[in-house]
Short mmCIF file of N, CA and C in Angstrom, two decimals:
data_model
loop_
_atom_site.label_atom_id
_atom_site.label_comp_id
_atom_site.label_asym_id
_atom_site.label_seq_id
_atom_site.Cartn_x
_atom_site.Cartn_y
_atom_site.Cartn_z
N UNK A 1 0.54 -1.26 -0.22
CA UNK A 1 0.08 -0.26 0.16
C UNK A 1 0.93 1.12 -0.01
N UNK A 2 0.57 2.39 -0.83
CA UNK A 2 1.11 3.23 -0.73
C UNK A 2 1.15 4.36 0.49
N UNK A 3 1.87 4.79 0.46
CA UNK A 3 2.15 5.86 1.89
C UNK A 3 1.12 7.14 1.66
N UNK A 4 0.54 7.49 2.84
CA UNK A 4 -0.44 8.76 2.70
C UNK A 4 0.02 9.57 4.15
N UNK A 5 0.09 10.87 3.63
CA UNK A 5 0.36 11.97 4.12
C UNK A 5 -0.50 11.96 5.39
N UNK A 6 -0.53 12.47 6.66
CA UNK A 6 -1.41 12.30 7.66
C UNK A 6 -2.58 13.74 7.42
N UNK A 7 -2.43 14.67 6.89
CA UNK A 7 -3.27 15.68 6.68
C UNK A 7 -3.23 16.18 5.73
N UNK A 8 -4.02 15.56 4.50
CA UNK A 8 -4.22 16.15 2.95
C UNK A 8 -5.34 16.20 3.13
N UNK A 9 -5.87 17.03 1.70
CA UNK A 9 -7.53 16.97 1.19
C UNK A 9 -7.38 17.00 -0.37
N UNK A 10 -8.01 16.84 -0.78
CA UNK A 10 -7.85 16.88 -2.19
C UNK A 10 -8.18 18.10 -2.87
N UNK A 11 -7.74 18.56 -4.02
CA UNK A 11 -8.15 19.73 -4.87
C UNK A 11 -8.58 19.82 -5.80
N UNK A 12 -9.75 19.18 -6.12
CA UNK A 12 -10.58 18.66 -7.43
C UNK A 12 -10.54 20.01 -8.21
N UNK A 13 -10.99 21.26 -7.52
CA UNK A 13 -10.95 22.25 -7.93
C UNK A 13 -9.60 22.74 -9.52
N UNK A 14 -8.67 22.56 -8.44
CA UNK A 14 -7.52 22.34 -9.57
C UNK A 14 -7.43 21.49 -10.27
N UNK A 15 -7.64 20.24 -10.22
CA UNK A 15 -7.46 19.19 -11.37
C UNK A 15 -7.50 17.98 -10.51
N UNK A 16 -7.63 16.86 -11.47
CA UNK A 16 -7.59 15.55 -10.94
C UNK A 16 -6.48 14.95 -10.40
N UNK A 17 -6.16 14.31 -9.52
CA UNK A 17 -5.25 13.91 -8.75
C UNK A 17 -4.73 14.79 -7.59
N UNK A 18 -4.68 16.11 -8.13
CA UNK A 18 -4.36 17.27 -7.11
C UNK A 18 -4.65 17.38 -5.49
N UNK A 19 -3.86 17.29 -4.49
CA UNK A 19 -3.84 17.11 -3.51
C UNK A 19 -3.16 18.35 -2.69
N UNK A 20 -3.73 18.62 -1.61
CA UNK A 20 -3.09 19.93 -0.63
C UNK A 20 -2.33 19.33 0.67
N UNK A 21 -0.89 19.44 0.89
CA UNK A 21 -0.76 18.92 2.07
C UNK A 21 -0.75 19.97 3.40
N UNK A 22 -1.38 19.90 4.17
CA UNK A 22 -1.37 20.71 5.58
C UNK A 22 -0.22 20.76 6.38
N UNK A 23 0.59 21.45 6.67
CA UNK A 23 1.74 21.65 7.82
C UNK A 23 1.21 22.60 8.54
N UNK A 24 1.32 22.29 9.68
CA UNK A 24 1.33 23.57 11.00
C UNK A 24 2.22 23.28 12.09
N UNK A 25 2.75 24.11 12.47
CA UNK A 25 3.86 24.25 13.45
C UNK A 25 3.84 25.49 14.17
N UNK A 26 4.85 25.84 14.99
CA UNK A 26 4.87 27.29 15.90
C UNK A 26 4.84 28.40 14.86
N UNK A 27 5.87 28.08 13.95
CA UNK A 27 5.83 29.37 12.96
C UNK A 27 4.66 29.67 12.26
N UNK A 28 3.55 29.02 12.15
CA UNK A 28 2.51 29.25 11.15
C UNK A 28 1.76 28.12 10.80
N UNK A 29 1.04 28.39 9.55
CA UNK A 29 0.56 27.19 8.78
C UNK A 29 0.59 27.13 7.07
N UNK A 30 1.41 26.10 6.61
CA UNK A 30 1.63 26.20 5.37
C UNK A 30 0.85 24.98 4.69
N UNK A 31 0.98 25.33 2.91
CA UNK A 31 0.33 24.25 2.60
C UNK A 31 1.14 23.97 1.02
N UNK A 32 1.25 22.78 0.69
CA UNK A 32 1.94 22.38 -0.50
C UNK A 32 0.52 21.62 -1.41
N UNK A 33 0.61 22.41 -2.29
CA UNK A 33 -0.44 22.13 -3.49
C UNK A 33 0.36 20.90 -4.63
N UNK A 34 0.28 19.48 -4.39
CA UNK A 34 0.77 19.02 -5.11
C UNK A 34 0.14 17.74 -6.33
N UNK A 35 0.64 17.33 -7.45
CA UNK A 35 -0.13 16.20 -8.08
C UNK A 35 0.96 14.67 -7.81
N UNK A 36 0.41 13.87 -7.47
CA UNK A 36 1.23 12.43 -7.14
C UNK A 36 0.81 11.10 -7.77
N UNK A 37 0.12 11.52 -8.85
CA UNK A 37 -0.62 10.52 -9.55
C UNK A 37 0.16 10.04 -10.88
N UNK A 38 1.37 10.71 -11.15
CA UNK A 38 2.37 10.53 -11.91
C UNK A 38 2.91 9.14 -11.66
N UNK A 39 3.38 8.54 -13.10
CA UNK A 39 4.07 7.11 -12.77
C UNK A 39 5.78 7.49 -12.53
N UNK A 40 6.10 8.51 -12.67
CA UNK A 40 7.55 8.64 -12.28
C UNK A 40 8.05 10.04 -11.42
N UNK A 41 6.98 10.34 -10.74
CA UNK A 41 7.17 11.78 -10.35
C UNK A 41 6.31 12.26 -9.75
N UNK A 42 6.46 13.25 -8.46
CA UNK A 42 5.89 14.24 -7.95
C UNK A 42 6.05 15.75 -8.09
N UNK A 43 4.61 16.18 -8.65
CA UNK A 43 5.02 17.56 -8.85
C UNK A 43 4.45 18.69 -8.20
N UNK A 44 5.05 19.46 -7.46
CA UNK A 44 4.77 20.54 -6.40
C UNK A 44 4.48 21.68 -7.33
N UNK A 45 3.07 22.07 -7.34
CA UNK A 45 2.86 23.10 -7.78
C UNK A 45 2.84 24.48 -7.23
N UNK A 46 2.87 24.55 -6.02
CA UNK A 46 2.66 25.51 -5.04
C UNK A 46 2.96 25.37 -3.92
N UNK A 47 3.48 26.08 -3.22
CA UNK A 47 4.06 25.90 -1.57
C UNK A 47 4.04 27.30 -1.09
N UNK A 48 3.34 27.55 -0.05
CA UNK A 48 3.19 28.92 0.27
C UNK A 48 2.78 29.08 2.15
N UNK A 49 2.74 29.85 2.71
CA UNK A 49 2.27 30.09 4.12
C UNK A 49 0.84 30.88 4.00
N UNK A 50 0.03 30.19 4.87
CA UNK A 50 -1.09 30.37 5.20
C UNK A 50 -1.11 31.69 5.92
N UNK A 51 -1.99 32.74 5.55
CA UNK A 51 -2.21 34.22 6.17
C UNK A 51 -3.59 34.20 7.12
N UNK A 52 -4.25 33.80 6.27
CA UNK A 52 -5.64 33.50 6.37
C UNK A 52 -6.65 31.82 6.59
N UNK A 53 -7.63 32.25 7.31
CA UNK A 53 -8.06 30.67 6.98
C UNK A 53 -8.67 30.14 5.91
N UNK A 54 -9.47 31.04 4.80
CA UNK A 54 -9.02 30.82 3.61
C UNK A 54 -8.39 30.80 2.42
N UNK A 55 -7.94 29.79 1.54
CA UNK A 55 -6.50 29.55 0.83
C UNK A 55 -6.74 30.95 0.08
N UNK A 56 -5.71 31.93 -0.36
CA UNK A 56 -5.97 32.98 -1.27
C UNK A 56 -6.12 32.63 -2.98
N UNK A 57 -7.17 33.37 -3.40
CA UNK A 57 -7.48 33.21 -4.72
C UNK A 57 -6.37 32.92 -5.51
N UNK A 58 -4.98 34.07 -5.04
CA UNK A 58 -3.85 33.96 -6.03
C UNK A 58 -3.14 32.90 -5.67
N UNK A 59 -3.45 32.08 -4.62
CA UNK A 59 -2.28 30.76 -4.43
C UNK A 59 -3.22 29.72 -5.36
N UNK A 60 -4.67 29.47 -5.46
CA UNK A 60 -5.24 28.67 -6.15
C UNK A 60 -4.69 28.92 -7.72
N UNK A 61 -5.05 29.95 -7.85
CA UNK A 61 -4.67 30.35 -9.27
C UNK A 61 -3.22 29.87 -9.83
N UNK A 62 -2.35 30.25 -8.98
CA UNK A 62 -0.94 30.17 -9.29
C UNK A 62 -0.82 28.39 -9.63
N UNK A 63 -1.42 27.59 -8.69
CA UNK A 63 -1.71 25.99 -9.25
C UNK A 63 -2.34 25.22 -10.10
N UNK A 64 -3.44 26.38 -10.36
CA UNK A 64 -4.30 26.02 -11.49
C UNK A 64 -3.34 26.23 -13.08
N UNK A 65 -2.57 27.59 -13.00
CA UNK A 65 -1.70 27.78 -14.40
C UNK A 65 -0.98 26.62 -14.25
N UNK A 66 0.07 26.38 -13.00
CA UNK A 66 1.01 25.15 -13.26
C UNK A 66 0.08 23.71 -13.68
N UNK A 67 -0.91 23.44 -13.04
CA UNK A 67 -1.48 22.14 -13.69
C UNK A 67 -1.74 22.28 -15.10
N UNK A 68 -2.13 23.09 -15.52
CA UNK A 68 -2.69 22.93 -16.65
C UNK A 68 -1.54 23.53 -17.88
N UNK A 69 -0.51 23.98 -17.44
CA UNK A 69 0.86 23.60 -18.34
C UNK A 69 1.54 22.57 -18.29
N UNK A 70 1.46 21.53 -16.60
CA UNK A 70 1.98 20.72 -17.20
C UNK A 70 1.13 19.53 -18.05
N UNK A 71 -0.29 20.01 -18.39
CA UNK A 71 -1.12 18.40 -18.73
C UNK A 71 -0.91 18.85 -20.59
N UNK A 72 -0.43 20.19 -20.70
CA UNK A 72 -0.05 20.63 -22.10
C UNK A 72 1.60 19.63 -22.73
N UNK A 73 2.29 19.25 -21.91
CA UNK A 73 3.32 18.26 -21.99
C UNK A 73 2.90 17.00 -22.60
#
Protein backbone atom coordinates (compact mmCIF):
# COMPACT_ATOMS: atom_id res chain seq x y z
CA UNK A 1 0.00 0.00 0.00
CA UNK A 2 1.23 3.51 -0.82
CA UNK A 3 2.16 5.88 1.98
CA UNK A 4 -0.30 8.73 2.66
CA UNK A 5 0.41 11.97 4.55
CA UNK A 6 -1.55 12.49 7.79
CA UNK A 7 -3.14 15.82 6.91
CA UNK A 8 -4.14 16.33 3.28
CA UNK A 9 -7.23 16.95 1.19
CA UNK A 10 -8.09 16.57 -2.49
CA UNK A 11 -8.06 19.76 -4.57
CA UNK A 12 -10.50 18.79 -7.31
CA UNK A 13 -11.04 22.46 -8.19
CA UNK A 14 -7.44 22.54 -9.44
CA UNK A 15 -7.46 19.19 -11.21
CA UNK A 16 -7.81 15.43 -10.98
CA UNK A 17 -5.27 13.85 -8.63
CA UNK A 18 -4.19 17.18 -7.09
CA UNK A 19 -3.85 17.25 -3.29
CA UNK A 20 -3.08 19.83 -0.64
CA UNK A 21 -0.71 18.84 2.15
CA UNK A 22 -1.36 20.81 5.34
CA UNK A 23 1.50 21.54 7.71
CA UNK A 24 1.25 23.39 11.02
CA UNK A 25 3.97 24.35 13.47
CA UNK A 26 4.85 27.19 15.85
CA UNK A 27 5.77 29.51 12.99
CA UNK A 28 2.42 29.15 11.21
CA UNK A 29 0.37 27.17 8.74
CA UNK A 30 1.85 26.06 5.44
CA UNK A 31 0.44 24.37 2.35
CA UNK A 32 1.92 22.33 -0.47
CA UNK A 33 -0.31 21.71 -3.49
CA UNK A 34 0.98 18.73 -5.43
CA UNK A 35 0.19 16.06 -8.02
CA UNK A 36 1.26 12.53 -7.09
CA UNK A 37 -0.58 10.42 -9.67
CA UNK A 38 2.16 10.43 -12.28
CA UNK A 39 4.05 7.15 -12.65
CA UNK A 40 7.55 8.62 -12.43
CA UNK A 41 7.38 11.72 -10.21
CA UNK A 42 5.58 13.94 -7.74
CA UNK A 43 5.03 17.50 -8.99
CA UNK A 44 4.80 20.38 -6.51
CA UNK A 45 2.47 22.91 -8.10
CA UNK A 46 2.71 25.53 -5.33
CA UNK A 47 3.94 25.90 -1.74
CA UNK A 48 3.10 28.82 0.54
CA UNK A 49 2.45 30.03 4.07
CA UNK A 50 -1.18 30.58 4.98
CA UNK A 51 -2.04 34.04 6.26
CA UNK A 52 -5.82 33.60 6.63
CA UNK A 53 -8.32 30.77 7.16
CA UNK A 54 -9.20 30.60 3.45
CA UNK A 55 -6.67 29.82 0.76
CA UNK A 56 -6.04 32.99 -1.21
CA UNK A 57 -7.44 33.08 -4.74
CA UNK A 58 -3.99 34.00 -6.04
CA UNK A 59 -2.50 30.80 -4.54
CA UNK A 60 -5.20 28.69 -6.19
CA UNK A 61 -4.60 30.47 -9.51
CA UNK A 62 -0.86 29.72 -9.38
CA UNK A 63 -1.54 26.01 -8.86
CA UNK A 64 -4.20 25.91 -11.62
CA UNK A 65 -1.85 27.62 -14.10
CA UNK A 66 0.99 25.21 -13.33
CA UNK A 67 -1.34 22.19 -13.53
CA UNK A 68 -2.57 23.30 -16.97
CA UNK A 69 1.01 23.85 -18.17
CA UNK A 70 1.92 20.36 -16.97
CA UNK A 71 -0.99 18.85 -18.88
CA UNK A 72 0.17 20.50 -22.15
CA UNK A 73 3.39 18.44 -22.14
